[in-house]
Tab-separated table of C-alpha atoms and ligand atoms in Angstrom:
chain	number	residue	atom	x	y	z
A	251	MET	CA	151.096	77.620	70.678
A	252	THR	CA	150.527	80.456	72.755
A	253	THR	CA	147.340	81.175	73.323
A	254	ARG	CA	146.771	85.081	73.155
A	255	PRO	CA	143.583	86.874	74.746
A	256	ASN	CA	140.666	88.531	72.648
A	257	GLU	CA	141.828	91.789	72.771
A	258	GLU	CA	138.551	93.295	72.117
A	259	ILE	CA	136.873	91.376	74.856
A	260	SER	CA	139.719	91.922	77.416
A	261	THR	CA	142.904	94.013	77.351
A	262	LYS	CA	144.003	93.392	81.039
A	263	PRO	CA	144.792	90.413	82.935
A	264	PRO	CA	143.111	88.365	84.112
A	265	TYR	CA	141.419	87.793	81.037
A	266	ILE	CA	138.107	86.606	82.143
A	267	ASP	CA	134.451	87.582	81.380
A	268	LEU	CA	132.023	86.898	84.361
A	269	VAL	CA	128.952	85.492	83.109
A	270	TYR	CA	125.340	84.960	84.407
A	271	SER	CA	123.289	82.607	82.273
A	272	GLN	CA	119.743	81.478	82.404
A	273	ARG	CA	118.466	78.519	80.013
A	274	TRP	CA	115.499	79.593	78.546
A	275	ASP	CA	115.071	76.351	76.905
A	276	ASP	CA	117.039	73.062	76.038
A	277	ASN	CA	118.714	75.438	73.206
A	278	THR	CA	118.619	78.957	74.457
A	279	LYS	CA	120.562	80.495	76.566
A	280	LEU	CA	120.154	84.196	78.125
A	281	SER	CA	124.136	85.260	78.905
A	282	ILE	CA	124.564	88.597	80.542
A	283	LYS	CA	128.370	89.797	81.394
A	284	ILE	CA	128.524	90.667	84.876
A	285	ASN	CA	130.958	92.762	86.789
A	286	ARG	CA	130.144	91.279	90.551
A	287	HIS	CA	128.167	88.827	92.024
A	288	ILE	CA	127.030	90.937	94.740
A	289	TYR	CA	125.270	88.672	96.950
A	290	THR	CA	123.866	85.233	97.408
A	291	GLU	CA	121.574	83.463	99.902
A	292	GLN	CA	119.529	80.455	100.232
A	293	THR	CA	116.328	81.087	102.229
A	294	PRO	CA	113.569	78.592	103.273
A	295	TYR	CA	111.980	79.274	100.056
A	296	GLN	CA	114.083	80.319	97.132
A	297	ARG	CA	118.082	81.104	96.430
A	298	ILE	CA	118.330	84.966	96.055
A	299	ASP	CA	121.238	86.341	94.110
A	300	PHE	CA	121.822	89.932	93.182
A	301	TYR	CA	124.404	90.849	90.345
A	302	GLU	CA	125.885	94.047	88.976
A	303	SER	CA	126.151	94.526	84.870
A	304	ASP	CA	127.020	97.416	82.604
A	305	THR	CA	124.261	96.896	79.994
A	306	TYR	CA	121.326	96.043	82.813
A	307	GLY	CA	122.712	97.697	85.858
A	308	THR	CA	121.945	95.761	89.317
A	309	PHE	CA	119.681	92.657	88.585
A	310	PHE	CA	118.211	89.755	91.002
A	311	THR	CA	117.611	86.393	90.317
A	312	LEU	CA	115.135	83.733	92.383
A	313	ASP	CA	116.286	80.337	91.813
A	314	GLY	CA	118.482	81.388	89.077
A	315	LEU	CA	115.766	82.877	87.212
A	316	VAL	CA	116.028	86.625	86.545
A	317	MET	CA	113.403	88.689	88.180
A	318	VAL	CA	114.008	92.308	87.708
A	319	THR	CA	117.014	94.231	86.059
A	320	GLU	CA	117.178	97.989	86.653
A	321	LYS	CA	117.265	98.389	82.708
A	322	ASP	CA	113.701	96.744	82.143
A	323	GLU	CA	111.659	96.574	84.982
A	324	PHE	CA	109.824	99.852	84.181
A	325	ILE	CA	108.493	97.749	81.367
A	326	TYR	CA	106.880	94.671	83.470
A	327	HIS	CA	105.526	96.992	86.463
A	328	GLU	CA	104.037	99.745	84.068
A	329	MET	CA	101.992	97.193	82.647
A	330	ILE	CA	101.020	95.177	85.566
A	331	THR	CA	99.417	98.270	86.969
A	332	HIS	CA	98.376	101.089	84.774
A	333	VAL	CA	96.112	99.205	82.549
A	334	ALA	CA	93.619	98.286	85.562
A	335	MET	CA	94.062	101.899	86.932
A	336	ALA	CA	93.144	103.641	83.336
A	337	THR	CA	90.006	100.964	83.243
A	338	ASN	CA	88.686	101.882	86.733
A	339	PRO	CA	90.543	105.111	87.753
A	340	ALA	CA	88.386	104.920	91.028
A	341	ILE	CA	90.128	101.947	92.517
A	342	LYS	CA	91.231	102.967	96.195
A	343	LYS	CA	92.498	99.752	97.666
A	344	VAL	CA	94.946	97.231	96.245
A	345	LEU	CA	96.282	93.893	97.116
A	346	ILE	CA	99.661	92.957	95.854
A	347	ILE	CA	100.538	89.016	96.063
A	348	GLY	CA	104.337	88.474	95.734
A	349	GLY	CA	105.991	91.800	94.135
A	350	GLY	CA	108.880	91.757	96.802
A	351	ASP	CA	110.947	94.100	94.657
A	352	GLY	CA	108.686	96.622	95.351
A	353	GLY	CA	108.215	97.389	91.750
A	354	THR	CA	104.659	97.251	91.451
A	355	SER	CA	103.735	99.045	94.660
A	356	ARG	CA	106.166	101.910	93.829
A	357	GLU	CA	103.569	102.066	90.387
A	358	ILE	CA	100.261	102.136	92.483
A	359	ALA	CA	101.636	104.544	94.987
A	360	ARG	CA	102.145	107.076	92.365
A	361	TYR	CA	98.241	107.384	92.416
A	362	SER	CA	97.639	109.987	95.286
A	363	HIS	CA	93.941	108.650	95.611
A	364	ILE	CA	94.948	105.304	96.450
A	365	GLU	CA	94.356	104.728	100.363
A	366	ARG	CA	95.316	101.552	101.203
A	367	ILE	CA	98.313	98.986	99.513
A	368	ASP	CA	98.635	95.599	101.193
A	369	MET	CA	101.724	93.608	99.842
A	370	VAL	CA	102.144	89.910	100.684
A	371	ASP	CA	105.142	87.992	100.009
A	372	ILE	CA	106.109	84.644	101.396
A	373	ASP	CA	109.626	85.785	101.986
A	374	GLU	CA	110.739	88.696	103.587
A	375	ARG	CA	114.299	88.329	102.594
A	376	VAL	CA	113.460	89.463	98.954
A	377	VAL	CA	111.841	92.405	100.287
A	378	ARG	CA	114.755	93.173	102.563
A	379	LEU	CA	117.640	92.456	100.327
A	380	CYS	CA	115.770	94.475	97.253
A	381	GLN	CA	115.706	97.659	99.725
A	382	GLN	CA	119.584	97.405	100.342
A	383	TYR	CA	120.199	96.814	96.872
A	384	LEU	CA	117.326	97.820	94.415
A	385	PRO	CA	116.265	101.027	95.810
A	386	ARG	CA	115.222	101.988	92.402
A	387	THR	CA	112.341	99.521	93.210
A	388	ALA	CA	112.310	99.211	96.663
A	389	GLY	CA	113.568	102.183	97.778
A	390	HIS	CA	109.925	103.601	99.031
A	391	LEU	CA	108.452	100.777	100.735
A	392	ASP	CA	109.168	101.802	104.432
A	393	LYS	CA	108.370	105.480	103.494
A	394	ASP	CA	104.749	105.342	102.158
A	395	PRO	CA	102.505	104.980	105.248
A	396	ARG	CA	99.816	103.677	102.740
A	397	ILE	CA	102.011	100.736	102.062
A	398	HIS	CA	101.408	97.390	104.623
A	399	LEU	CA	103.806	94.655	104.250
A	400	HIS	CA	102.834	91.196	105.311
A	401	PHE	CA	105.211	88.197	105.075
A	402	GLN	CA	103.365	85.253	104.658
A	403	ASP	CA	101.717	83.046	101.540
A	404	GLY	CA	99.565	84.914	99.231
A	405	SER	CA	97.217	81.933	99.205
A	406	SER	CA	96.544	81.814	103.236
A	407	PHE	CA	96.169	85.604	103.384
A	408	VAL	CA	93.424	85.633	100.708
A	409	ASN	CA	91.753	82.862	102.472
A	410	GLN	CA	91.915	84.929	105.873
A	411	THR	CA	90.411	88.323	104.357
A	412	GLU	CA	86.708	89.231	104.461
A	413	ASP	CA	84.625	89.545	101.253
A	414	GLY	CA	84.682	92.532	99.085
A	415	ALA	CA	87.722	93.681	100.812
A	416	TYR	CA	89.903	95.158	97.598
A	417	ASP	CA	89.107	96.918	94.390
A	418	LEU	CA	92.230	95.552	92.661
A	419	ILE	CA	94.272	92.353	93.541
A	420	ILE	CA	97.711	92.177	91.300
A	421	VAL	CA	99.341	88.673	91.414
A	422	ASP	CA	103.180	89.763	90.902
A	423	SER	CA	104.426	86.018	91.141
A	424	THR	CA	107.320	83.766	90.404
A	425	ASP	CA	106.588	80.734	87.816
A	426	PRO	CA	103.969	78.186	89.263
A	427	ILE	CA	106.710	76.085	90.153
A	428	GLY	CA	107.918	75.997	94.197
A	429	VAL	CA	106.736	78.446	96.434
A	430	GLY	CA	104.542	80.158	93.589
A	431	GLU	CA	102.698	76.928	92.409
A	432	GLY	CA	99.561	78.058	95.305
A	433	LEU	CA	99.259	81.353	93.295
A	434	PHE	CA	98.086	78.988	89.911
A	435	THR	CA	95.394	77.455	91.692
A	436	LYS	CA	91.563	77.541	91.056
A	437	GLU	CA	90.934	77.752	94.905
A	438	PHE	CA	92.974	81.067	94.744
A	439	TYR	CA	91.700	82.435	92.049
A	440	LYS	CA	88.034	81.806	93.709
A	441	ALA	CA	89.182	83.523	96.924
A	442	CYS	CA	90.314	86.446	94.901
A	443	TYR	CA	87.135	86.822	93.340
A	444	ARG	CA	85.504	86.710	96.662
A	445	ILE	CA	87.654	89.189	98.389
A	446	LEU	CA	87.092	91.626	95.692
A	447	THR	CA	84.189	94.424	95.235
A	448	TYR	CA	81.660	94.038	92.761
A	449	GLU	CA	83.689	96.326	90.499
A	450	GLY	CA	86.810	94.500	91.276
A	451	ILE	CA	89.690	93.563	88.694
A	452	LEU	CA	92.516	90.927	89.030
A	453	ILE	CA	95.551	91.161	87.072
A	454	ASN	CA	97.867	88.435	86.978
A	455	GLN	CA	101.244	86.929	85.874
A	456	HIS	CA	100.257	84.835	82.996
A	457	GLU	CA	103.105	83.540	81.499
A	458	SER	CA	104.645	83.618	78.070
A	459	PRO	CA	103.151	82.038	74.756
A	460	TYR	CA	106.550	81.155	73.475
A	461	PHE	CA	108.420	78.287	74.902
A	462	ASP	CA	106.600	75.180	75.528
A	463	PHE	CA	106.891	74.928	79.473
A	464	HIS	CA	105.324	78.617	79.642
A	465	ILE	CA	102.751	77.904	77.053
A	466	GLU	CA	101.417	75.009	79.336
A	467	GLU	CA	101.203	77.199	82.346
A	468	MET	CA	99.670	79.987	80.366
A	469	GLN	CA	96.948	77.872	79.155
A	470	LYS	CA	95.932	76.090	82.710
A	471	ALA	CA	95.976	79.933	84.299
A	472	HIS	CA	93.740	81.091	81.711
A	473	ARG	CA	91.390	78.260	82.065
A	474	LYS	CA	91.212	78.316	85.759
A	475	ILE	CA	90.337	82.193	85.775
A	476	ARG	CA	87.923	82.043	82.638
A	477	ASP	CA	85.826	79.753	84.472
A	478	LEU	CA	85.312	82.059	87.747
A	479	PHE	CA	85.045	85.724	85.917
A	480	PRO	CA	82.634	86.883	83.824
A	481	ILE	CA	85.337	89.473	81.973
A	482	VAL	CA	88.770	87.553	81.319
A	483	LYS	CA	91.111	88.961	78.877
A	484	VAL	CA	94.937	88.930	78.164
A	485	TYR	CA	97.658	91.219	77.245
A	486	GLN	CA	100.819	91.487	76.220
A	487	TYR	CA	104.330	93.311	76.697
A	488	HIS	CA	107.644	93.369	75.401
A	489	ILE	CA	110.169	92.514	78.453
A	490	PRO	CA	114.081	91.347	77.026
A	491	THR	CA	115.301	89.595	80.092
A	492	TYR	CA	112.168	87.366	80.321
A	493	PRO	CA	112.398	84.007	78.241
A	494	SER	CA	111.678	84.972	74.876
A	495	GLY	CA	110.987	88.543	75.453
A	496	HIS	CA	107.095	88.134	74.809
A	497	TRP	CA	104.836	87.843	78.096
A	498	LEU	CA	101.731	88.265	79.213
A	499	PHE	CA	99.008	89.421	81.829
A	500	GLY	CA	95.852	88.225	82.660
A	501	PHE	CA	92.926	91.082	83.215
A	502	ALA	CA	89.847	89.219	84.937
A	503	SER	CA	87.012	91.541	86.113
A	504	LYS	CA	83.393	91.423	87.766
A	505	LYS	CA	82.262	94.583	85.839
A	506	TYR	CA	84.674	96.231	83.569
A	507	ASP	CA	85.874	95.415	79.831
A	508	PRO	CA	89.810	96.947	79.424
A	509	ILE	CA	88.527	98.118	76.181
A	510	LYS	CA	85.269	99.363	76.471
A	511	ASP	CA	85.519	100.717	79.712
A	512	HIS	CA	88.813	102.140	79.240
A	513	LYS	CA	89.175	106.002	80.184
A	514	PRO	CA	92.015	107.617	78.464
A	515	GLU	CA	91.350	110.987	79.583
A	516	VAL	CA	90.780	110.518	83.062
A	517	TRP	CA	93.859	108.629	83.310
A	518	GLU	CA	96.012	111.274	81.414
A	519	SER	CA	94.542	113.888	83.777
A	520	PHE	CA	96.541	112.230	86.745
A	521	GLY	CA	99.675	113.301	84.584
A	522	ILE	CA	101.788	110.391	85.901
A	523	LYS	CA	104.770	110.218	83.396
A	524	THR	CA	105.421	106.569	82.154
A	525	ARG	CA	108.010	105.245	79.796
A	526	TYR	CA	106.607	102.384	78.314
A	527	TYR	CA	102.515	102.300	79.135
A	528	ASN	CA	100.316	104.742	77.457
A	529	SER	CA	96.736	105.111	76.044
A	530	ASP	CA	97.297	103.544	72.945
A	531	ILE	CA	99.410	100.656	74.283
A	532	HIS	CA	96.893	99.884	76.509
A	533	LYS	CA	94.342	99.351	73.686
A	534	GLY	CA	97.058	98.014	71.488
A	535	ALA	CA	98.172	95.181	74.300
A	536	PHE	CA	94.854	93.521	73.972
A	537	ALA	CA	95.607	92.898	70.044
A	538	LEU	CA	97.281	89.541	70.433
A	539	PRO	CA	99.131	87.486	67.751
A	540	THR	CA	97.017	84.794	66.048
A	541	TYR	CA	99.408	81.820	67.213
A	542	VAL	CA	98.494	83.474	70.989
A	543	LEU	CA	94.827	83.466	70.375
A	544	GLU	CA	94.604	79.730	69.074
A	545	LEU	CA	96.667	78.675	72.155
A	546	LEU	CA	94.245	80.579	74.489
A	547	LYS	CA	91.523	78.967	72.398
A	548	ALA	CA	92.856	75.791	72.733
A	549	SER	CA	92.855	75.869	76.741
A	550	TYR	CA	88.956	75.845	76.483
B	1789	SAM	N1	108.753	90.165	88.057
B	1789	SAM	C1	108.898	88.800	89.011
B	1789	SAM	C2	108.680	87.717	87.719
B	1789	SAM	O1	107.762	87.465	87.119
B	1789	SAM	O2	109.742	87.147	87.166
B	1789	SAM	C3	108.060	88.400	89.959
B	1789	SAM	C4	108.829	89.189	90.721
B	1789	SAM	S1	108.589	89.025	92.502
B	1789	SAM	C5	110.216	89.314	93.118
B	1789	SAM	C6	107.717	87.610	92.725
B	1789	SAM	C7	107.656	87.231	94.376
B	1789	SAM	O3	106.634	86.547	94.449
B	1789	SAM	C8	108.901	87.065	95.270
B	1789	SAM	O4	109.217	87.980	95.665
B	1789	SAM	C9	108.552	85.662	95.860
B	1789	SAM	O5	109.273	85.485	97.209
B	1789	SAM	C10	106.972	85.826	95.436
B	1789	SAM	N2	106.016	84.623	96.191
B	1789	SAM	C11	106.333	83.502	95.378
B	1789	SAM	N3	105.381	82.652	95.639
B	1789	SAM	C12	104.374	83.236	96.676
B	1789	SAM	C13	103.435	82.775	97.451
B	1789	SAM	N4	102.852	81.679	97.589
B	1789	SAM	N5	102.705	84.029	98.517
B	1789	SAM	C14	103.676	84.912	98.341
B	1789	SAM	N6	104.369	85.547	97.536
B	1789	SAM	C15	105.179	84.886	96.823
């Protein structure tokens, strides 16, 4: 019997689809048809890969997990930054832990009144490769004098920082396995508390409420932060290329409540054009589904 290629998929030889696949759990996978595996490198910290695809544009993975795709990075980066900025629009000094792709600092740098952004990523290669292959998120990094890059472990950086140094800390990390593990410990959150001003806000990658592994990590992170900060909230966003598409950020603060102290008029007066974040999303993101509330409650 002659095997014929599926003409809808490929009409020209060699009848091959190159596919990147990520296992989301034992029985679920994300698969993206790619045009090209652009680059691969194993650093002392992690394996970095860049791919090119029609649907998602250029995207990169760390240890095989999707970090940033050109198609949906705006969702993650707008939600990790603007919620805090619209709660305390007077924020001037910002520390980003991780965030090597540059997307988070790009969004923060859009506020002209921000004075200083320290970005601390353990792996310089992530930053340099994103500057080369993902200018959409990293193109600004060596052009804005307010951005200071530090290549070291985020935990050691916060331990060496003086009290009250930052108005906002954003933990834009990988999952709590491998190099990212130290950024999910109580000691790390304690040090973050100490180096924040008395009006300080901490935003952290709070995992996902859907698949078992992420649920456990979400609960652990929540428990540790809740014990330290007087105001602790969780908000959600929807990002198609992360497992399940339903992800959370943590909002912890010494003074400001993201809903009671939300200042939509001030934020809107900045004239920052966004594609996902807006003042209604800000409020709505804190309204969590019942099963998520129950999971968070169960972590107490
Ligand atoms: N948006 C992404 C996500 O959640 O999938 C996060 C992307 S960002 C590229 C994560 C960064 O955290 C990586 O560049 C990694 O090198 C950095 N990182 C991991 N552990 C770190 C640590 N202990 N200190 C500083 N940076 C760290």
